[in-house]
Amino acid sequence: MPELLLDVQGLETTFKTSEGTVHAVNGVSFTLKEGETLGVVGESGCGKSVTMLSILGLIPNPPGKINAGTAKFFDQDLLKMSSDEIRAIRGAQIGMVFQDPMTSLNPVLTVGRQLTEPLMLHLGMTRKQAEDRSAELLEMVGIPNAKDRLSDYPHQFSGGMRQRVMIAMALSCSPQLLIADEPTTALDVTIQAQIMDLVKRLRKELGMAIIWITHDLGVVAGLAQRVIVMYGGHIIEEAQVNELFTNASHPYTIGLIGSLPRVDDNQQKRLASIEGLPPMLFEKPTHCPFAPRCKWVMERCWNENPALEIIAPEHRVACWAAFNNKERPRLHV
């Protein structure tokens, strides 16, 4: 049975701004097993990226601050580590692929320099060994003429190729966990499909765990084994991917799935939309953060924020209506 790789409990992160304190992440808790792929979905500003950046110690302080929580990686609390200790974990044991490869890669350094540096730093390789390994990595992610391309700069690569370089860099030290923050958002659909196929292949070959952050449920359906849905800095639903798509129980998740175009829709129904706007998080919510936009809202939703509760095996939801079978929202697909 796979061991527990990552255990995050009660994570809270805030940012001080000129307009007030933004409560970006509010008590997020989740786990990840070895070799598992976890999808994290939600609209922009829901706390997906900030959660992962907090775990890796990449929140700038100030203005950001982690106020509470633990993030145990093989029983080591990442949130209590010094800068040097967490730096030894990043890259070596946890790799991260950022959203925009053009801004993540240093434009004045060659791709070879950026690939060899972590190998020399974390694995103690000589420059020649690191260069040979870098060429292998570029070949592994599908970049032709890999050895010759080590001397090229990021602007000499296409968007899809730059993202492949970022994946190669994240995998350079054979991490046990890969965190991918919307890595296909800026790419066209054919390149997106290639990157997803590449990640699936590498997952099988290397046996690593993956956290895939996205706002695209279609991507999650084809990649993840388990999904957490975030809204307003909270996890509002968590389930195995098949369970989520067939038995979504939070009104927000139902809205997300209802907004997906379907190739088997013979009745040509209009896509569903979620009315209203995401919450302004200048105050920590004391009620359900989705209440202002929810068509199943009840009086209790305005008075108390529901905690995640189990409603089926491996399926948790934070919704008062979902806890009540008579009032429970239904997914119509």
mmCIF file of C-alpha atoms in Angstrom:
data_model
loop_
_atom_site.group_PDB
_atom_site.id
_atom_site.type_symbol
_atom_site.label_atom_id
_atom_site.label_comp_id
_atom_site.label_asym_id
_atom_site.label_seq_id
_atom_site.Cartn_x
_atom_site.Cartn_y
_atom_site.Cartn_z
ATOM 1 C CA MET A 1 0.000 0.000 0.000
ATOM 2 C CA PRO A 2 1.431 3.445 -0.954
ATOM 3 C CA GLU A 3 2.824 5.500 1.903
ATOM 4 C CA LEU A 4 1.618 8.978 2.786
ATOM 5 C CA LEU A 5 3.896 11.417 0.985
ATOM 6 C CA LEU A 6 2.406 14.824 1.880
ATOM 7 C CA ASP A 7 0.060 15.735 4.727
ATOM 8 C CA VAL A 8 -1.145 19.350 4.846
ATOM 9 C CA GLN A 9 -3.323 20.388 7.787
ATOM 10 C CA GLY A 10 -4.931 23.728 8.649
ATOM 11 C CA LEU A 11 -2.875 25.882 6.267
ATOM 12 C CA GLU A 12 -3.646 29.606 6.492
ATOM 13 C CA THR A 13 -1.892 32.270 4.390
ATOM 14 C CA THR A 14 -2.567 36.017 4.279
ATOM 15 C CA PHE A 15 -1.226 38.996 2.325
ATOM 16 C CA LYS A 16 -1.049 42.559 3.603
ATOM 17 C CA THR A 17 -2.094 45.094 0.934
ATOM 18 C CA SER A 18 -2.823 48.815 0.892
ATOM 19 C CA GLU A 19 -6.551 47.980 0.993
ATOM 20 C CA GLY A 20 -6.323 45.514 3.887
ATOM 21 C CA THR A 21 -5.324 41.941 4.716
ATOM 22 C CA VAL A 22 -6.269 39.358 2.093
ATOM 23 C CA HIS A 23 -7.097 35.922 3.544
ATOM 24 C CA ALA A 24 -5.916 33.902 0.552
ATOM 25 C CA VAL A 25 -5.858 30.393 2.103
ATOM 26 C CA ASN A 26 -8.177 29.525 4.995
ATOM 27 C CA GLY A 27 -7.600 26.251 6.813
ATOM 28 C CA VAL A 28 -6.743 24.026 3.839
ATOM 29 C CA SER A 29 -6.136 20.343 4.655
ATOM 30 C CA PHE A 30 -5.363 17.486 2.257
ATOM 31 C CA THR A 31 -3.112 14.441 1.830
ATOM 32 C CA LEU A 32 -1.198 12.861 -1.043
ATOM 33 C CA LYS A 33 0.081 9.289 -1.347
ATOM 34 C CA GLU A 34 3.189 8.095 -3.158
ATOM 35 C CA GLY A 35 2.593 7.783 -6.906
ATOM 36 C CA GLU A 36 -0.839 9.471 -6.734
ATOM 37 C CA THR A 37 -1.993 12.248 -9.071
ATOM 38 C CA LEU A 38 -4.077 14.939 -7.365
ATOM 39 C CA GLY A 39 -5.942 17.575 -9.368
ATOM 40 C CA VAL A 40 -6.573 20.975 -7.751
ATOM 41 C CA VAL A 41 -9.270 22.992 -9.514
ATOM 42 C CA GLY A 42 -11.047 26.299 -9.067
ATOM 43 C CA GLU A 43 -11.301 29.739 -10.647
ATOM 44 C CA SER A 44 -8.553 32.364 -10.533
ATOM 45 C CA GLY A 45 -7.969 33.736 -7.039
ATOM 46 C CA CYS A 46 -9.394 30.719 -5.178
ATOM 47 C CA GLY A 47 -6.063 29.921 -3.474
ATOM 48 C CA LYS A 48 -4.767 27.005 -5.580
ATOM 49 C CA SER A 49 -1.335 28.406 -6.406
ATOM 50 C CA VAL A 50 -0.871 30.190 -3.066
ATOM 51 C CA THR A 51 -1.460 26.889 -1.247
ATOM 52 C CA MET A 52 1.354 25.165 -3.144
ATOM 53 C CA LEU A 53 3.709 28.157 -2.973
ATOM 54 C CA SER A 54 3.133 28.290 0.798
ATOM 55 C CA ILE A 55 4.075 24.618 1.134
ATOM 56 C CA LEU A 56 7.324 25.207 -0.773
ATOM 57 C CA GLY A 57 8.299 28.353 1.143
ATOM 58 C CA LEU A 58 7.943 30.547 -1.946
ATOM 59 C CA ILE A 59 5.573 33.136 -0.456
ATOM 60 C CA PRO A 60 7.384 36.507 -0.236
ATOM 61 C CA ASN A 61 7.356 37.762 3.355
ATOM 62 C CA PRO A 62 6.311 40.580 3.408
ATOM 63 C CA PRO A 63 3.620 40.954 2.116
ATOM 64 C CA GLY A 64 2.692 37.283 2.507
ATOM 65 C CA LYS A 65 2.616 35.372 5.770
ATOM 66 C CA ILE A 66 1.795 31.783 6.732
ATOM 67 C CA ASN A 67 -0.233 32.136 9.922
ATOM 68 C CA ALA A 68 -1.054 28.537 10.770
ATOM 69 C CA GLY A 69 -0.827 24.943 9.669
ATOM 70 C CA THR A 70 1.582 22.088 9.009
ATOM 71 C CA ALA A 71 2.828 20.543 5.762
ATOM 72 C CA LYS A 72 4.537 17.240 6.492
ATOM 73 C CA PHE A 73 6.596 15.747 3.675
ATOM 74 C CA PHE A 74 7.666 12.282 4.861
ATOM 75 C CA ASP A 75 7.109 13.517 8.455
ATOM 76 C CA GLN A 76 9.262 16.642 7.930
ATOM 77 C CA ASP A 77 7.248 19.829 8.445
ATOM 78 C CA LEU A 78 8.114 22.017 5.454
ATOM 79 C CA LEU A 79 6.616 25.088 7.131
ATOM 80 C CA LYS A 80 9.070 24.909 10.028
ATOM 81 C CA MET A 81 12.206 24.564 7.912
ATOM 82 C CA SER A 82 14.822 27.277 7.513
ATOM 83 C CA SER A 83 15.466 28.793 4.079
ATOM 84 C CA ASP A 84 18.487 26.541 3.550
ATOM 85 C CA GLU A 85 16.602 23.411 4.618
ATOM 86 C CA ILE A 86 13.619 24.035 2.318
ATOM 87 C CA ARG A 87 15.972 24.948 -0.537
ATOM 88 C CA ALA A 88 17.536 21.490 -0.229
ATOM 89 C CA ILE A 89 14.061 19.936 -0.604
ATOM 90 C CA ARG A 90 12.973 22.087 -3.568
ATOM 91 C CA GLY A 91 14.292 20.696 -6.819
ATOM 92 C CA ALA A 92 15.822 17.606 -5.217
ATOM 93 C CA GLN A 93 12.716 15.963 -3.705
ATOM 94 C CA ILE A 94 9.909 18.274 -4.867
ATOM 95 C CA GLY A 95 9.958 19.686 -8.399
ATOM 96 C CA MET A 96 7.701 22.502 -9.606
ATOM 97 C CA VAL A 97 6.606 23.550 -13.087
ATOM 98 C CA PHE A 98 5.356 27.132 -13.147
ATOM 99 C CA GLN A 99 2.563 28.567 -15.262
ATOM 100 C CA ASP A 100 4.546 30.742 -17.689
ATOM 101 C CA PRO A 101 7.839 29.227 -18.888
ATOM 102 C CA MET A 102 8.990 32.490 -20.495
ATOM 103 C CA THR A 103 9.022 34.304 -17.153
ATOM 104 C CA SER A 104 10.218 31.250 -15.195
ATOM 105 C CA LEU A 105 13.319 30.666 -17.309
ATOM 106 C CA ASN A 106 16.147 33.189 -17.019
ATOM 107 C CA PRO A 107 16.341 34.902 -20.442
ATOM 108 C CA VAL A 108 20.078 35.730 -20.170
ATOM 109 C CA LEU A 109 21.264 32.208 -19.293
ATOM 110 C CA THR A 110 21.432 29.278 -21.688
ATOM 111 C CA VAL A 111 19.042 26.394 -21.197
ATOM 112 C CA GLY A 112 22.054 24.171 -20.510
ATOM 113 C CA ARG A 113 23.251 26.426 -17.696
ATOM 114 C CA GLN A 114 19.805 26.399 -16.097
ATOM 115 C CA LEU A 115 19.513 22.617 -16.362
ATOM 116 C CA THR A 116 23.000 21.779 -15.085
ATOM 117 C CA GLU A 117 22.864 24.055 -12.041
ATOM 118 C CA PRO A 118 20.425 21.942 -9.928
ATOM 119 C CA LEU A 119 22.261 18.753 -10.897
ATOM 120 C CA MET A 120 25.573 20.153 -9.684
ATOM 121 C CA LEU A 121 23.985 21.726 -6.586
ATOM 122 C CA HIS A 122 21.774 18.858 -5.387
ATOM 123 C CA LEU A 123 23.507 15.770 -6.805
ATOM 124 C CA GLY A 124 27.139 16.912 -6.744
ATOM 125 C CA MET A 125 27.744 16.147 -10.418
ATOM 126 C CA THR A 126 30.697 17.529 -12.323
ATOM 127 C CA ARG A 127 29.901 19.967 -15.159
ATOM 128 C CA LYS A 128 30.504 17.240 -17.781
ATOM 129 C CA GLN A 129 28.218 14.788 -15.958
ATOM 130 C CA ALA A 130 25.546 17.483 -15.550
ATOM 131 C CA GLU A 131 25.705 18.401 -19.240
ATOM 132 C CA ASP A 132 25.339 14.752 -20.292
ATOM 133 C CA ARG A 133 22.410 14.290 -17.910
ATOM 134 C CA SER A 134 20.793 17.545 -19.160
ATOM 135 C CA ALA A 135 20.947 16.288 -22.748
ATOM 136 C CA GLU A 136 19.291 13.028 -21.604
ATOM 137 C CA LEU A 137 16.540 14.996 -19.876
ATOM 138 C CA LEU A 138 15.815 17.089 -22.968
ATOM 139 C CA GLU A 139 15.618 13.917 -25.047
ATOM 140 C CA MET A 140 13.298 12.370 -22.448
ATOM 141 C CA VAL A 141 10.832 15.284 -22.786
ATOM 142 C CA GLY A 142 10.903 15.107 -26.574
ATOM 143 C CA ILE A 143 13.260 17.913 -27.635
ATOM 144 C CA PRO A 144 15.202 16.918 -30.786
ATOM 145 C CA ASN A 145 18.956 17.550 -31.158
ATOM 146 C CA ALA A 146 19.091 17.846 -27.367
ATOM 147 C CA LYS A 147 22.867 18.156 -26.987
ATOM 148 C CA ASP A 148 23.075 21.011 -29.496
ATOM 149 C CA ARG A 149 20.153 22.856 -27.881
ATOM 150 C CA LEU A 150 21.864 23.139 -24.491
ATOM 151 C CA SER A 151 23.692 26.230 -25.769
ATOM 152 C CA ASP A 152 20.447 27.932 -26.881
ATOM 153 C CA TYR A 153 18.620 30.633 -24.922
ATOM 154 C CA PRO A 154 14.925 30.420 -23.880
ATOM 155 C CA HIS A 155 13.778 32.843 -26.617
ATOM 156 C CA GLN A 156 15.069 30.359 -29.224
ATOM 157 C CA PHE A 157 12.483 27.793 -28.109
ATOM 158 C CA SER A 158 8.747 27.775 -28.878
ATOM 159 C CA GLY A 159 6.228 27.997 -26.032
ATOM 160 C CA GLY A 160 5.666 24.235 -25.980
ATOM 161 C CA MET A 161 9.402 23.542 -26.074
ATOM 162 C CA ARG A 162 10.020 25.994 -23.202
ATOM 163 C CA GLN A 163 7.421 24.176 -21.136
ATOM 164 C CA ARG A 164 9.184 20.886 -21.919
ATOM 165 C CA VAL A 165 12.430 22.467 -20.703
ATOM 166 C CA MET A 166 10.663 23.464 -17.459
ATOM 167 C CA ILE A 167 9.422 19.883 -17.014
ATOM 168 C CA ALA A 168 12.921 18.545 -17.675
ATOM 169 C CA MET A 169 14.312 20.977 -15.081
ATOM 170 C CA ALA A 170 11.688 19.927 -12.519
ATOM 171 C CA LEU A 171 12.501 16.248 -13.116
ATOM 172 C CA SER A 172 16.287 16.659 -13.218
ATOM 173 C CA CYS A 173 16.888 15.325 -9.703
ATOM 174 C CA SER A 174 14.186 12.608 -9.907
ATOM 175 C CA PRO A 175 11.829 14.170 -7.326
ATOM 176 C CA GLN A 176 9.233 12.140 -5.481
ATOM 177 C CA LEU A 177 6.646 14.885 -6.039
ATOM 178 C CA LEU A 178 6.013 17.121 -9.053
ATOM 179 C CA ILE A 179 3.805 20.205 -8.601
ATOM 180 C CA ALA A 180 2.541 21.609 -11.922
ATOM 181 C CA ASP A 181 0.885 25.037 -11.710
ATOM 182 C CA GLU A 182 -1.360 25.365 -14.782
ATOM 183 C CA PRO A 183 1.521 24.352 -17.063
ATOM 184 C CA THR A 184 -0.585 24.185 -20.239
ATOM 185 C CA THR A 185 -2.620 27.398 -19.837
ATOM 186 C CA ALA A 186 -0.615 29.504 -22.324
ATOM 187 C CA LEU A 187 -0.314 26.737 -24.926
ATOM 188 C CA ASP A 188 -2.578 25.807 -27.829
ATOM 189 C CA VAL A 189 -4.695 22.672 -27.497
ATOM 190 C CA THR A 190 -2.459 20.372 -29.575
ATOM 191 C CA ILE A 191 0.596 21.289 -27.500
ATOM 192 C CA GLN A 192 -1.488 20.910 -24.318
ATOM 193 C CA ALA A 193 -2.311 17.341 -25.348
ATOM 194 C CA GLN A 194 1.359 16.601 -26.019
ATOM 195 C CA ILE A 195 2.422 17.967 -22.615
ATOM 196 C CA MET A 196 -0.278 15.915 -20.839
ATOM 197 C CA ASP A 197 0.760 12.751 -22.685
ATOM 198 C CA LEU A 198 4.360 13.471 -21.731
ATOM 199 C CA VAL A 199 3.502 13.896 -18.038
ATOM 200 C CA LYS A 200 1.452 10.672 -18.006
ATOM 201 C CA ARG A 201 4.339 8.767 -19.593
ATOM 202 C CA LEU A 202 6.886 10.202 -17.166
ATOM 203 C CA ARG A 203 4.635 9.416 -14.215
ATOM 204 C CA LYS A 204 4.551 5.750 -15.244
ATOM 205 C CA GLU A 205 8.292 5.612 -15.895
ATOM 206 C CA LEU A 206 9.406 7.461 -12.751
ATOM 207 C CA GLY A 207 6.605 6.557 -10.315
ATOM 208 C CA MET A 208 6.383 10.079 -8.900
ATOM 209 C CA ALA A 209 3.363 11.728 -7.294
ATOM 210 C CA ILE A 210 1.842 14.751 -9.064
ATOM 211 C CA ILE A 211 -0.204 17.743 -7.936
ATOM 212 C CA TRP A 212 -1.723 19.331 -11.052
ATOM 213 C CA ILE A 213 -3.193 22.811 -10.521
ATOM 214 C CA THR A 214 -5.697 23.918 -13.159
ATOM 215 C CA HIS A 215 -8.998 25.636 -13.833
ATOM 216 C CA ASP A 216 -9.783 23.145 -16.608
ATOM 217 C CA LEU A 217 -11.855 20.177 -15.443
ATOM 218 C CA GLY A 218 -11.320 18.499 -18.811
ATOM 219 C CA VAL A 219 -7.591 18.272 -18.064
ATOM 220 C CA VAL A 220 -8.325 16.830 -14.618
ATOM 221 C CA ALA A 221 -10.611 14.150 -16.069
ATOM 222 C CA GLY A 222 -7.827 12.809 -18.258
ATOM 223 C CA LEU A 223 -4.971 13.034 -15.782
ATOM 224 C CA ALA A 224 -5.895 12.946 -12.086
ATOM 225 C CA GLN A 225 -6.970 10.109 -9.819
ATOM 226 C CA ARG A 226 -8.373 12.354 -7.091
ATOM 227 C CA VAL A 227 -9.603 15.960 -7.200
ATOM 228 C CA ILE A 228 -9.970 18.781 -4.698
ATOM 229 C CA VAL A 229 -12.110 21.790 -5.616
ATOM 230 C CA MET A 230 -11.218 25.149 -4.059
ATOM 231 C CA TYR A 231 -13.291 28.310 -3.639
ATOM 232 C CA GLY A 232 -12.578 31.435 -1.609
ATOM 233 C CA GLY A 233 -9.450 29.977 -0.030
ATOM 234 C CA HIS A 234 -11.265 26.818 1.137
ATOM 235 C CA ILE A 235 -11.491 23.241 -0.108
ATOM 236 C CA ILE A 236 -15.201 22.812 -0.762
ATOM 237 C CA GLU A 237 -15.217 19.295 -2.266
ATOM 238 C CA GLU A 238 -12.835 16.342 -2.560
ATOM 239 C CA ALA A 239 -13.433 13.022 -4.336
ATOM 240 C CA GLN A 240 -12.023 10.408 -6.684
ATOM 241 C CA VAL A 241 -12.200 11.782 -10.226
ATOM 242 C CA ASN A 242 -14.956 9.418 -11.451
ATOM 243 C CA GLU A 243 -17.027 10.077 -8.333
ATOM 244 C CA LEU A 244 -16.696 13.831 -8.772
ATOM 245 C CA PHE A 245 -17.890 13.800 -12.372
ATOM 246 C CA THR A 246 -20.838 11.488 -11.710
ATOM 247 C CA ASN A 247 -21.884 12.600 -8.227
ATOM 248 C CA ALA A 248 -20.696 16.186 -7.662
ATOM 249 C CA SER A 249 -22.434 17.530 -4.560
ATOM 250 C CA HIS A 250 -21.285 21.112 -3.951
ATOM 251 C CA PRO A 251 -23.237 23.726 -5.962
ATOM 252 C CA TYR A 252 -19.975 25.290 -7.127
ATOM 253 C CA THR A 253 -18.618 21.978 -8.445
ATOM 254 C CA ILE A 254 -21.958 21.298 -10.119
ATOM 255 C CA GLY A 255 -21.730 24.717 -11.768
ATOM 256 C CA LEU A 256 -18.186 24.043 -12.991
ATOM 257 C CA ILE A 257 -19.136 20.701 -14.519
ATOM 258 C CA GLY A 258 -22.306 22.163 -16.020
ATOM 259 C CA SER A 259 -20.250 24.819 -17.784
ATOM 260 C CA LEU A 260 -18.196 22.218 -19.678
ATOM 261 C CA PRO A 261 -19.094 21.697 -23.351
ATOM 262 C CA ARG A 262 -19.971 18.065 -24.072
ATOM 263 C CA VAL A 263 -19.273 16.177 -27.310
ATOM 264 C CA ASP A 264 -22.208 13.807 -26.607
ATOM 265 C CA ASP A 265 -24.764 16.607 -26.186
ATOM 266 C CA ASN A 266 -27.324 15.885 -28.892
ATOM 267 C CA GLN A 267 -29.900 18.279 -27.465
ATOM 268 C CA GLN A 268 -27.630 21.325 -27.948
ATOM 269 C CA LYS A 269 -28.287 22.680 -24.459
ATOM 270 C CA ARG A 270 -26.916 26.074 -23.452
ATOM 271 C CA LEU A 271 -23.877 25.885 -21.203
ATOM 272 C CA ALA A 272 -24.604 26.637 -17.557
ATOM 273 C CA SER A 273 -23.068 29.691 -15.914
ATOM 274 C CA ILE A 274 -22.411 30.650 -12.291
ATOM 275 C CA GLU A 275 -23.875 34.063 -11.571
ATOM 276 C CA GLY A 276 -22.100 36.618 -9.396
ATOM 277 C CA LEU A 277 -18.462 37.272 -8.597
ATOM 278 C CA PRO A 278 -15.807 35.516 -6.466
ATOM 279 C CA PRO A 279 -15.584 36.778 -2.877
ATOM 280 C CA MET A 280 -13.335 39.620 -1.757
ATOM 281 C CA LEU A 281 -11.218 38.009 0.952
ATOM 282 C CA PHE A 282 -10.397 41.055 3.081
ATOM 283 C CA GLU A 283 -12.193 39.307 5.940
ATOM 284 C CA LYS A 284 -12.027 35.637 6.858
ATOM 285 C CA PRO A 285 -15.433 34.164 5.909
ATOM 286 C CA THR A 286 -17.714 33.320 8.830
ATOM 287 C CA HIS A 287 -20.393 31.961 6.498
ATOM 288 C CA CYS A 288 -20.227 29.728 3.425
ATOM 289 C CA PRO A 289 -18.082 31.702 0.931
ATOM 290 C CA PHE A 290 -20.266 30.510 -1.962
ATOM 291 C CA ALA A 291 -23.560 31.568 -0.342
ATOM 292 C CA PRO A 292 -23.961 34.851 -2.317
ATOM 293 C CA ARG A 293 -23.858 32.916 -5.620
ATOM 294 C CA CYS A 294 -25.667 29.728 -4.603
ATOM 295 C CA LYS A 295 -29.196 28.896 -5.768
ATOM 296 C CA TRP A 296 -29.538 26.279 -2.994
ATOM 297 C CA VAL A 297 -28.591 28.739 -0.230
ATOM 298 C CA MET A 298 -30.306 28.256 3.152
ATOM 299 C CA GLU A 299 -30.428 30.412 6.273
ATOM 300 C CA ARG A 300 -27.765 28.310 7.959
ATOM 301 C CA CYS A 301 -25.351 29.039 5.090
ATOM 302 C CA TRP A 302 -25.258 32.703 6.140
ATOM 303 C CA ASN A 303 -24.618 31.911 9.804
ATOM 304 C CA GLU A 304 -22.019 29.144 9.722
ATOM 305 C CA ASN A 305 -19.282 27.992 7.355
ATOM 306 C CA PRO A 306 -19.596 24.209 6.865
ATOM 307 C CA ALA A 307 -16.583 21.966 7.388
ATOM 308 C CA LEU A 308 -15.651 19.165 5.000
ATOM 309 C CA GLU A 309 -17.746 16.121 5.859
ATOM 310 C CA ILE A 310 -17.770 12.612 4.389
ATOM 311 C CA ILE A 311 -20.923 11.936 2.322
ATOM 312 C CA ALA A 312 -19.659 8.805 0.519
ATOM 313 C CA PRO A 313 -16.495 6.683 0.573
ATOM 314 C CA GLU A 314 -13.532 8.967 -0.276
ATOM 315 C CA HIS A 315 -15.932 11.835 -0.999
ATOM 316 C CA ARG A 316 -16.015 14.932 1.225
ATOM 317 C CA VAL A 317 -17.980 18.127 0.746
ATOM 318 C CA ALA A 318 -18.486 21.398 2.663
ATOM 319 C CA CYS A 319 -22.139 22.281 2.009
ATOM 320 C CA TRP A 320 -25.152 22.380 4.321
ATOM 321 C CA ALA A 321 -27.490 21.500 1.445
ATOM 322 C CA ALA A 322 -25.373 18.487 0.501
ATOM 323 C CA PHE A 323 -25.617 17.176 4.079
ATOM 324 C CA ASN A 324 -29.420 17.263 3.818
ATOM 325 C CA ASN A 325 -30.677 14.570 1.423
ATOM 326 C CA LYS A 326 -33.990 16.381 0.837
ATOM 327 C CA GLU A 327 -32.299 19.654 -0.060
ATOM 328 C CA ARG A 328 -29.240 18.130 -1.696
ATOM 329 C CA PRO A 329 -28.133 19.673 -5.009
ATOM 330 C CA ARG A 330 -28.200 17.305 -7.970
ATOM 331 C CA LEU A 331 -25.893 17.109 -10.941
ATOM 332 C CA HIS A 332 -27.778 16.864 -14.250
ATOM 333 C CA VAL A 333 -25.498 15.773 -17.065
#
